[in-house]
Amino acid sequence: MALRQIAKAFASLPLPPASRVALTRLADMDDAVLDTWALALLRGVQQPVDPALVPFLAAALQVYWVRMAAALEEDGLQPLEAPGLCPVCGSPPIAGTLRLESHLYRSRYLHCSLCATAWHLVRIQCSHCDATDGIRYQSIDGHFPAVSAETCEKCKTYIKIMNMEKDPELDPVADDVTSIALDILLGEAGWRRTAINPALLTPEE
Ligand SMILES: [Zn+2]
Ligand SMILES: [Zn+2]
């Protein structure tokens, strides 16, 4: 499986001791247990997954689903009835980007948290409930000027919007992590996000 291949590739790299212990544990684990944990992660549930193994499991799931998504014909894809979900795998978007390409200029694309598909959604519309009223943009003064949070008063969710015009190098997954201060601020204010980023999961008490 992809997970075993990823673990093998990482084993030859210089790693922190905790990661090396996690990889050793992973090598001895039963495939059935790993399948159960993978399904839990797909449902957005961290329990009973060993937090130290989450990044490796998430990477393996992404490899599998990106490969599946790449094999599909673009013409055969249709938006799902449920708003805001990836038309390929049904996962929530991890972030949105405002694009720079001339034919897409300032268009908003959502990025799948699992299979890396990007799909268009008009701007100033909630990616979770489709509401167009009560949409606001929040950011932290002086920090991450290219990343803001689009909040929806109706469903109380938010999604980060990354403005490629301000920073063409932005990455929806990596910069979701670097802008974690925004998540902390919004979480404290009662807003919730719909997609997990495996790199932001923390061990539960
Ligand atoms: Zn997807
Ligand atoms: Zn909403």
Coordinates of C-alpha atoms in Angstrom, one line a residue, residues 1-10 26 56-65 67:
M1 CA 0.0 0.0 0.0
A2 CA 1.0 3.6 -0.5
L3 CA 1.4 4.1 3.3
R4 CA 4.1 1.4 3.5
Q5 CA 6.0 3.0 0.5
I6 CA 5.8 6.4 2.1
A7 CA 7.1 5.0 5.4
K8 CA 10.0 3.2 3.6
A9 CA 10.9 6.5 1.8
F10 CA 10.9 8.4 5.1
L26 CA 3.8 1.7 11.8
F56 CA 1.8 9.6 7.3
L57 CA -1.7 8.2 7.0
A58 CA -3.0 11.5 5.5
A59 CA -0.2 11.6 3.0
A60 CA -1.0 8.0 1.9
L61 CA -4.7 8.8 1.5
Q62 CA -3.9 11.9 -0.5
V63 CA -1.6 9.9 -2.8
Y64 CA -4.3 7.3 -3.4
W65 CA -7.1 9.9 -4.0
R67 CA -4.2 9.2 -8.4

